[in-house]
Coordinates of C-alpha atoms in Angstrom, one line a residue:
M1 CA 0.0 0.0 0.0
T2 CA 1.1 3.6 -0.6
T3 CA 1.3 6.1 2.2
A4 CA -1.6 8.0 0.6
M5 CA -3.8 4.8 0.4
G6 CA -3.1 4.1 4.1
A7 CA -3.9 7.6 5.2
A8 CA -7.2 7.6 3.2
L9 CA -8.1 4.2 4.6
R10 CA -7.5 5.2 8.2
R11 CA -9.7 8.3 7.7
I12 CA -12.5 6.2 6.2
Q13 CA -12.3 3.8 9.1
L14 CA -12.3 6.5 11.7
G15 CA -15.3 8.2 10.2
N16 CA -17.1 4.9 9.9
A17 CA -16.4 4.1 13.6
L18 CA -17.7 7.5 14.7
S19 CA -21.0 7.1 12.7
A20 CA -21.5 3.6 14.2
F21 CA -20.9 5.1 17.6
G22 CA -23.7 7.7 17.0
N23 CA -25.9 5.0 15.5
G24 CA -25.5 3.0 18.8
F25 CA -27.1 5.8 20.7
T26 CA -30.5 5.3 19.0
V27 CA -30.8 1.7 17.5
P28 CA -31.7 -0.1 20.8
F29 CA -34.3 2.4 21.7
L30 CA -36.0 3.2 18.4
F31 CA -39.1 1.0 18.9
I32 CA -39.7 2.3 22.5
Y33 CA -39.2 5.9 21.4
V34 CA -41.8 5.7 18.6
S35 CA -44.4 3.6 20.4
Q36 CA -44.1 4.9 23.9
V37 CA -42.2 8.2 24.2
R38 CA -44.0 9.7 21.2
N39 CA -47.2 7.8 22.0
L40 CA -47.6 6.7 18.4
G41 CA -48.2 3.0 19.2
A42 CA -46.5 -0.3 18.3
S43 CA -48.0 -0.4 14.8
T44 CA -46.4 2.9 13.9
A45 CA -43.1 1.7 15.4
G46 CA -43.4 -1.4 13.1
I47 CA -44.1 0.8 10.1
V48 CA -41.0 2.9 11.0
L49 CA -38.8 -0.2 11.1
A50 CA -40.3 -1.4 7.8
T51 CA -39.7 2.0 6.3
F52 CA -35.9 1.6 6.7
A53 CA -36.0 -1.5 4.6
V54 CA -38.3 -0.1 2.0
A55 CA -36.2 3.1 1.6
A56 CA -33.1 1.0 1.2
L57 CA -34.7 -1.3 -1.4
I58 CA -35.8 1.8 -3.4
V59 CA -32.4 3.6 -3.5
L60 CA -29.9 0.7 -3.7
P61 CA -30.7 -0.4 -7.3
F62 CA -29.6 3.1 -8.4
T63 CA -26.7 3.5 -6.0
G64 CA -24.2 1.2 -7.7
R65 CA -24.6 3.0 -11.0
G66 CA -24.1 6.4 -9.3
I67 CA -20.9 5.1 -7.6
D68 CA -19.4 3.7 -10.8
R69 CA -20.3 6.9 -12.8
R70 CA -19.4 9.6 -10.2
G71 CA -17.2 7.8 -7.8
P72 CA -18.1 6.7 -4.2
L73 CA -17.1 9.9 -2.5
P74 CA -19.9 12.2 -3.6
V75 CA -22.4 9.4 -3.2
A76 CA -21.3 8.7 0.3
I77 CA -21.4 12.4 1.3
A78 CA -25.0 12.7 -0.1
G79 CA -25.8 9.6 2.0
T80 CA -24.4 11.2 5.2
V81 CA -26.4 14.4 4.7
S82 CA -29.6 12.4 4.1
A83 CA -28.9 10.2 7.2
A84 CA -28.2 13.3 9.3
I85 CA -31.4 15.0 8.3
G86 CA -33.4 11.8 8.9
S87 CA -31.9 11.2 12.3
M88 CA -32.5 14.7 13.5
G89 CA -36.0 14.6 12.0
L90 CA -36.8 11.4 14.1
G91 CA -35.7 13.2 17.2
L92 CA -38.0 16.2 16.5
A93 CA -41.0 14.5 14.8
D94 CA -44.2 14.1 16.9
S95 CA -46.6 12.7 14.3
Q96 CA -46.8 9.5 12.3
S97 CA -46.3 11.2 8.9
L98 CA -43.2 13.1 10.1
V99 CA -41.7 10.0 11.8
V100 CA -42.1 7.9 8.7
A101 CA -40.7 10.6 6.5
A102 CA -37.6 11.0 8.7
A103 CA -37.2 7.2 8.9
A104 CA -37.2 7.1 5.1
A105 CA -34.5 9.7 4.8
L106 CA -32.4 7.9 7.5
G107 CA -32.9 4.5 5.9
A108 CA -32.0 5.8 2.4
G109 CA -28.9 7.6 3.7
I110 CA -27.6 4.6 5.5
A111 CA -28.3 2.3 2.5
V112 CA -26.3 4.6 0.3
I113 CA -23.4 5.0 2.7
Q114 CA -22.7 1.3 3.0
P115 CA -21.8 0.3 -0.6
S116 CA -20.1 3.7 -1.0
L117 CA -17.8 3.1 2.0
A118 CA -17.2 -0.5 0.8
T119 CA -16.1 0.8 -2.6
M120 CA -13.8 3.3 -1.0
I121 CA -12.2 0.6 1.1
V122 CA -11.7 -1.4 -2.1
W123 CA -10.0 1.5 -3.9
C124 CA -7.8 2.2 -0.9
S125 CA -6.6 -1.4 -0.4
T126 CA -5.0 -4.2 -2.4
P127 CA -6.1 -7.8 -2.8
A128 CA -3.5 -8.7 -0.1
T129 CA -4.7 -6.1 2.4
R130 CA -8.4 -6.1 1.7
S131 CA -9.4 -8.8 4.1
R132 CA -7.8 -7.0 7.0
A133 CA -9.3 -3.7 5.9
F134 CA -12.8 -5.1 6.0
A135 CA -12.2 -6.9 9.2
M136 CA -11.1 -3.6 10.8
Q137 CA -14.3 -1.9 9.5
F138 CA -16.5 -4.7 11.0
F139 CA -14.6 -4.5 14.3
M140 CA -14.9 -0.7 14.5
N141 CA -18.6 -0.8 13.6
N142 CA -19.4 -3.2 16.4
L143 CA -17.2 -1.5 18.9
G144 CA -18.8 1.9 18.0
L145 CA -22.3 0.4 18.2
G146 CA -21.6 -1.3 21.6
V147 CA -20.0 1.8 23.2
G148 CA -22.8 4.1 21.8
G149 CA -25.5 1.8 23.1
L150 CA -24.0 1.7 26.6
L151 CA -23.7 5.5 26.8
G152 CA -27.1 5.9 25.2
G153 CA -28.6 3.7 27.9
Q154 CA -27.2 6.0 30.6
L155 CA -28.7 9.2 28.9
V156 CA -32.1 7.9 28.0
D157 CA -35.2 8.6 30.0
T158 CA -38.5 7.3 28.7
S159 CA -40.4 9.9 30.7
N160 CA -38.5 12.8 29.1
P161 CA -38.7 13.1 25.3
S162 CA -35.9 15.7 25.3
S163 CA -33.5 13.0 26.3
F164 CA -34.2 11.2 23.1
V165 CA -33.8 14.4 21.1
R166 CA -30.3 14.5 22.6
L167 CA -29.6 11.0 21.4
F168 CA -30.8 11.6 17.8
A169 CA -28.8 14.9 17.8
I170 CA -25.7 13.0 18.7
E171 CA -26.4 10.5 15.9
S172 CA -27.0 13.3 13.4
V173 CA -23.8 15.0 14.3
M174 CA -21.8 11.8 13.9
F175 CA -23.2 11.3 10.4
L176 CA -22.0 14.8 9.5
V177 CA -18.6 14.0 11.1
L178 CA -18.4 10.9 8.8
G179 CA -19.3 13.1 5.8
A180 CA -16.6 15.6 6.8
A181 CA -14.0 12.9 7.3
I182 CA -14.5 11.2 3.9
A183 CA -14.8 14.6 2.1
T184 CA -11.1 15.2 2.9
V185 CA -10.1 11.7 1.6
R186 CA -7.8 11.8 -1.4
L187 CA -8.7 8.6 -3.3
P188 CA -6.0 6.9 -5.3
K189 CA -6.0 8.0 -9.0
V190 CA -3.6 5.6 -10.6
P191 CA -5.1 2.3 -11.7
K192 CA -3.4 -1.1 -11.4
V193 CA -4.0 -4.1 -13.6
E194 CA -5.4 -6.3 -10.9
D195 CA -7.0 -3.7 -8.7
A196 CA -8.0 -0.7 -10.9
V197 CA -9.9 2.3 -9.8
P198 CA -12.8 2.6 -12.2
T199 CA -12.4 5.1 -14.9
D200 CA -15.2 4.0 -17.2
A201 CA -17.8 6.7 -17.1
S202 CA -20.5 4.4 -18.2
A203 CA -22.1 1.7 -16.1
K204 CA -24.3 0.5 -19.0
G205 CA -25.0 -3.2 -18.9
G206 CA -23.9 -3.4 -15.2
W207 CA -26.9 -5.4 -14.1
R208 CA -26.7 -7.6 -17.1
T209 CA -23.0 -8.3 -16.4
L210 CA -23.8 -9.0 -12.8
V211 CA -26.7 -11.4 -13.5
G212 CA -24.5 -13.2 -16.0
D213 CA -21.8 -13.7 -13.4
R214 CA -22.7 -17.2 -12.0
A215 CA -20.3 -16.9 -9.1
M216 CA -21.7 -13.6 -8.0
V217 CA -25.3 -14.8 -8.3
Q218 CA -24.5 -17.8 -6.1
L219 CA -22.8 -15.4 -3.6
C220 CA -26.0 -13.3 -3.5
V221 CA -28.2 -16.4 -2.9
L222 CA -25.7 -17.4 -0.2
G223 CA -25.8 -13.9 1.3
F224 CA -29.6 -13.9 1.4
V225 CA -29.8 -17.2 3.3
M226 CA -27.0 -16.0 5.6
F227 CA -28.6 -12.7 6.5
F228 CA -32.0 -14.3 6.8
A229 CA -30.7 -17.0 9.2
C230 CA -28.7 -14.6 11.4
Y231 CA -29.2 -10.9 11.4
G232 CA -32.8 -11.2 10.3
Q233 CA -33.7 -13.1 13.5
F234 CA -31.9 -11.2 16.3
E235 CA -34.7 -8.7 17.0
S236 CA -37.7 -10.9 16.0
G237 CA -37.9 -14.7 16.2
L238 CA -34.8 -15.4 18.3
A239 CA -35.7 -12.7 20.8
A240 CA -39.3 -14.0 21.0
F241 CA -38.0 -17.6 21.4
A242 CA -35.7 -16.5 24.2
V243 CA -38.4 -14.7 26.2
E244 CA -41.4 -17.0 25.5
V245 CA -39.8 -20.5 25.4
T246 CA -36.4 -20.3 27.2
R247 CA -38.1 -17.9 29.7
I248 CA -35.2 -15.5 30.1
S249 CA -35.8 -11.9 31.2
P250 CA -35.4 -9.0 28.9
A251 CA -32.3 -8.0 31.0
T252 CA -30.7 -11.4 30.3
L253 CA -31.5 -10.9 26.6
G254 CA -29.5 -7.7 26.8
I255 CA -26.6 -9.7 28.3
A256 CA -26.9 -12.2 25.4
L257 CA -26.7 -9.4 22.9
A258 CA -23.7 -8.0 24.7
A259 CA -22.1 -11.5 24.5
N260 CA -22.5 -11.3 20.7
T261 CA -20.7 -8.0 20.5
A262 CA -18.0 -9.2 22.9
A263 CA -17.4 -12.3 20.9
I264 CA -16.9 -10.2 17.8
V265 CA -14.6 -7.6 19.5
L266 CA -12.5 -10.2 21.2
A267 CA -12.3 -12.8 18.4
Q268 CA -12.0 -10.6 15.3
F269 CA -8.3 -10.4 14.8
V270 CA -7.5 -13.8 16.3
V271 CA -10.0 -15.3 13.8
L272 CA -8.5 -13.1 11.0
K273 CA -5.1 -14.8 11.4
L274 CA -6.8 -18.2 11.1
V275 CA -9.0 -17.5 8.1
E276 CA -7.1 -15.1 5.8
R277 CA -5.0 -17.8 4.3
R278 CA -7.8 -20.3 4.0
R279 CA -10.2 -21.0 1.1
R280 CA -13.0 -18.5 1.4
S281 CA -15.7 -20.9 0.5
R282 CA -14.6 -23.3 3.2
V283 CA -14.5 -20.5 5.8
I284 CA -18.1 -19.7 4.9
A285 CA -19.1 -23.3 5.0
L286 CA -17.6 -23.6 8.5
V287 CA -19.6 -20.5 9.6
G288 CA -22.7 -22.5 8.5
L289 CA -21.8 -25.4 10.7
I290 CA -21.1 -23.0 13.7
W291 CA -24.5 -21.4 13.2
T292 CA -26.1 -24.9 13.0
V293 CA -24.6 -25.6 16.5
A294 CA -25.9 -22.2 17.7
W295 CA -29.5 -22.9 16.6
I296 CA -29.4 -26.3 18.1
A297 CA -28.2 -24.8 21.4
A298 CA -31.1 -22.3 21.2
G299 CA -33.5 -25.1 20.6
V300 CA -32.2 -27.2 23.5
S301 CA -32.4 -24.1 25.8
G302 CA -36.2 -24.3 25.3
L303 CA -36.3 -27.9 26.3
V304 CA -34.8 -27.4 29.8
P305 CA -37.0 -24.7 31.4
G306 CA -36.5 -26.4 34.8
A307 CA -32.8 -25.9 34.6
H308 CA -32.9 -22.1 34.2
G309 CA -29.2 -21.6 34.5
V310 CA -28.4 -24.2 31.8
A311 CA -31.1 -22.7 29.5
T312 CA -29.7 -19.2 30.0
A313 CA -26.1 -20.3 29.3
L314 CA -27.2 -22.1 26.2
L315 CA -29.1 -19.1 24.9
I316 CA -26.2 -16.7 25.6
S317 CA -23.9 -19.2 23.9
T318 CA -26.1 -19.0 20.8
Y319 CA -25.5 -15.3 20.5
A320 CA -21.8 -15.7 21.2
L321 CA -21.5 -18.4 18.5
F322 CA -23.2 -16.0 16.0
G323 CA -20.6 -13.4 16.9
I324 CA -17.7 -15.8 16.1
G325 CA -19.3 -16.7 12.8
E326 CA -19.8 -13.0 12.0
S327 CA -16.1 -12.3 12.8
M328 CA -15.2 -15.0 10.3
L329 CA -17.4 -13.5 7.6
S330 CA -16.2 -9.9 7.8
P331 CA -12.8 -10.6 6.2
T332 CA -14.3 -13.0 3.7
M333 CA -17.6 -11.9 2.2
A334 CA -17.0 -8.2 1.3
P335 CA -13.5 -8.8 -0.1
L336 CA -14.9 -11.7 -2.2
V337 CA -17.5 -9.3 -3.7
A338 CA -14.7 -6.9 -4.6
D339 CA -12.6 -9.6 -6.2
L340 CA -15.5 -10.9 -8.2
A341 CA -16.4 -7.5 -9.6
P342 CA -14.9 -6.1 -12.8
A343 CA -13.0 -2.9 -12.0
R344 CA -15.6 -0.6 -13.6
L345 CA -18.5 -2.2 -11.7
V346 CA -17.2 -2.4 -8.1
G347 CA -19.9 0.0 -6.9
Q348 CA -22.6 -2.0 -8.8
Y349 CA -21.5 -5.3 -7.2
N350 CA -21.3 -3.8 -3.7
S351 CA -24.8 -2.2 -4.1
A352 CA -26.2 -5.5 -5.4
F353 CA -24.9 -7.3 -2.3
A354 CA -26.2 -4.6 0.0
L355 CA -29.6 -5.0 -1.8
V356 CA -29.6 -8.7 -1.1
K357 CA -28.8 -8.0 2.6
Q358 CA -31.7 -5.5 2.9
L359 CA -34.1 -8.0 1.3
A360 CA -33.1 -10.7 3.8
L361 CA -33.4 -8.2 6.7
A362 CA -36.9 -7.3 5.5
V363 CA -38.0 -10.9 5.0
G364 CA -36.2 -12.4 8.0
P365 CA -37.9 -10.5 10.8
A366 CA -41.3 -10.9 9.1
V367 CA -41.0 -14.7 8.9
G368 CA -39.5 -15.0 12.3
G369 CA -42.2 -12.7 13.9
L370 CA -45.0 -14.6 12.2
M371 CA -43.7 -18.0 13.3
A372 CA -43.1 -16.8 16.8
G373 CA -46.5 -15.1 17.0
G374 CA -48.1 -18.4 15.9
G375 CA -46.2 -20.4 18.5
M376 CA -44.4 -22.4 15.7
Y377 CA -41.2 -22.6 17.7
V378 CA -40.1 -26.1 16.8
A379 CA -40.7 -25.5 13.1
Y380 CA -38.8 -22.2 13.5
I381 CA -35.7 -23.8 15.0
V382 CA -35.8 -26.6 12.4
M383 CA -36.1 -24.1 9.6
L384 CA -33.0 -22.2 10.8
V385 CA -30.9 -25.3 11.3
V386 CA -31.7 -26.3 7.7
C387 CA -30.8 -22.7 6.5
S388 CA -27.5 -22.9 8.4
L389 CA -26.7 -26.3 6.8
G390 CA -27.7 -24.7 3.5
I391 CA -25.1 -22.0 4.0
S392 CA -22.4 -24.7 4.1
A393 CA -23.7 -26.5 1.1
L394 CA -24.1 -23.3 -1.0
A395 CA -20.6 -22.1 0.0
L396 CA -19.0 -25.3 -1.1
R397 CA -20.9 -25.2 -4.4
M398 CA -19.9 -21.6 -5.0
G399 CA -16.3 -22.5 -4.3
R400 CA -16.2 -24.6 -7.5
R401 CA -16.7 -21.4 -9.6
L402 CA -14.1 -19.3 -7.9
T403 CA -10.6 -18.9 -9.3
P404 CA -7.6 -19.6 -7.0
A405 CA -7.0 -15.9 -6.6
Q406 CA -10.6 -15.3 -5.5
E407 CA -10.6 -18.3 -3.2
I408 CA -7.3 -17.5 -1.4
P409 CA -6.2 -13.8 -1.4
P410 CA -2.5 -13.2 -2.0
R411 CA -0.3 -13.0 1.0
M412 CA 0.7 -9.6 2.2
S413 CA 4.3 -8.9 1.2
A414 CA 6.9 -7.9 3.8
P415 CA 7.3 -4.1 4.3
R416 CA 10.1 -2.7 2.2
T417 CA 12.4 -0.3 4.0
E418 CA 14.2 1.4 1.2
V419 CA 13.5 5.0 0.3
V420 CA 11.4 5.2 -2.8
D421 CA 11.6 8.1 -5.2
A422 CA 8.4 10.1 -5.4
A423 CA 8.3 9.8 -9.1
V424 CA 8.3 6.0 -8.8
V425 CA 5.5 6.1 -6.3
V426 CA 3.3 8.0 -8.8
G427 CA 3.9 5.3 -11.4
E428 CA 3.7 2.3 -9.1
T429 CA 1.2 2.6 -6.3
D430 CA 2.3 -0.4 -4.2
R431 CA 5.9 0.5 -3.5
T432 CA 5.8 2.6 -0.3
P433 CA 4.8 0.6 2.8
V434 CA 2.5 1.9 5.5
S435 CA 1.2 0.3 8.6
V436 CA -2.6 0.4 8.9

């Protein structure tokens, strides 16, 4: 990596961490805020949560083309402005129409930011450093969300709406800080054969190219099942199962969620060393097996209600195992999307994968909520065990379509200590080492 690439990447990661920190102030309390603090009811709160997904689904099909035509920087800044306006709007809104409109602005902004930042990280990394860069992004995201959630819990007061205004104001400011941070980033301008910065002003045929890429289509199917079976269940079916079947208290559920974050933060870089030189398809297949064990543990926790301590430990283990699986995916999935993408369509591929994620996050809670509401807990656990095993099968099948370079990223070369002439750096963007 060049010094300029390293500096740009650090600035992107810092801004991303600060925005996650701000996001952590509001995410755990959004449902309570809309339904109870603003007295708009649970149905309106549900509409607000659905609005996030709908807004993302509307803007993401166009986001990739914007990134590839204009570059990720202006698209990301537009997203931060939209998110900041939406966040502050949620804090000030006191009617259903205003709350939904603010949620739409916030959801659209966040949806635009995600593939834009992913593309910027691709531009500012090499195939050898990309896994570590995305692992760092995931680590900082979770650390920021966790710390923000803890601080937000100390500031919030359900009897005082102004305390929530304060939380949303903090989140809004953090989005603007992210925008300011990335606005000062100088993205690399010199393309390389294997890792080019897109210079093609046209993204015509982008979706046609993507749909014709069998490996990418299989990765999108795999991603949908993955997000459906994990993230799509955290706040719906799994939470309902934990409270209604395992009979743990909401406070204990909070501990389980904290165990998930702790597993990610503690395991991320240990896991990275273990997986970055392994076949990506096999790493993903292993995640499927880990999540299979997690769902079996959740199911067993519902069978031992008399042994409350054992049931609680099993449920907390479920969340921790999910965290370990997530830490294995962060240096695997996003870099694989980048390595599959043609240089001129990196934004399109990142946006398509983000779109698949949003679809899963919209369908997952709906299915989980319906099954939990109907008391179909045995069928629910069986379905998710099958989905987890399906992740392993789909990953191994996808692996047969990957090239060796896509399966196993190149090893990071040792830092070079010699002084490199500035003119050489301009011509060869990978000569000057930097520690990230």
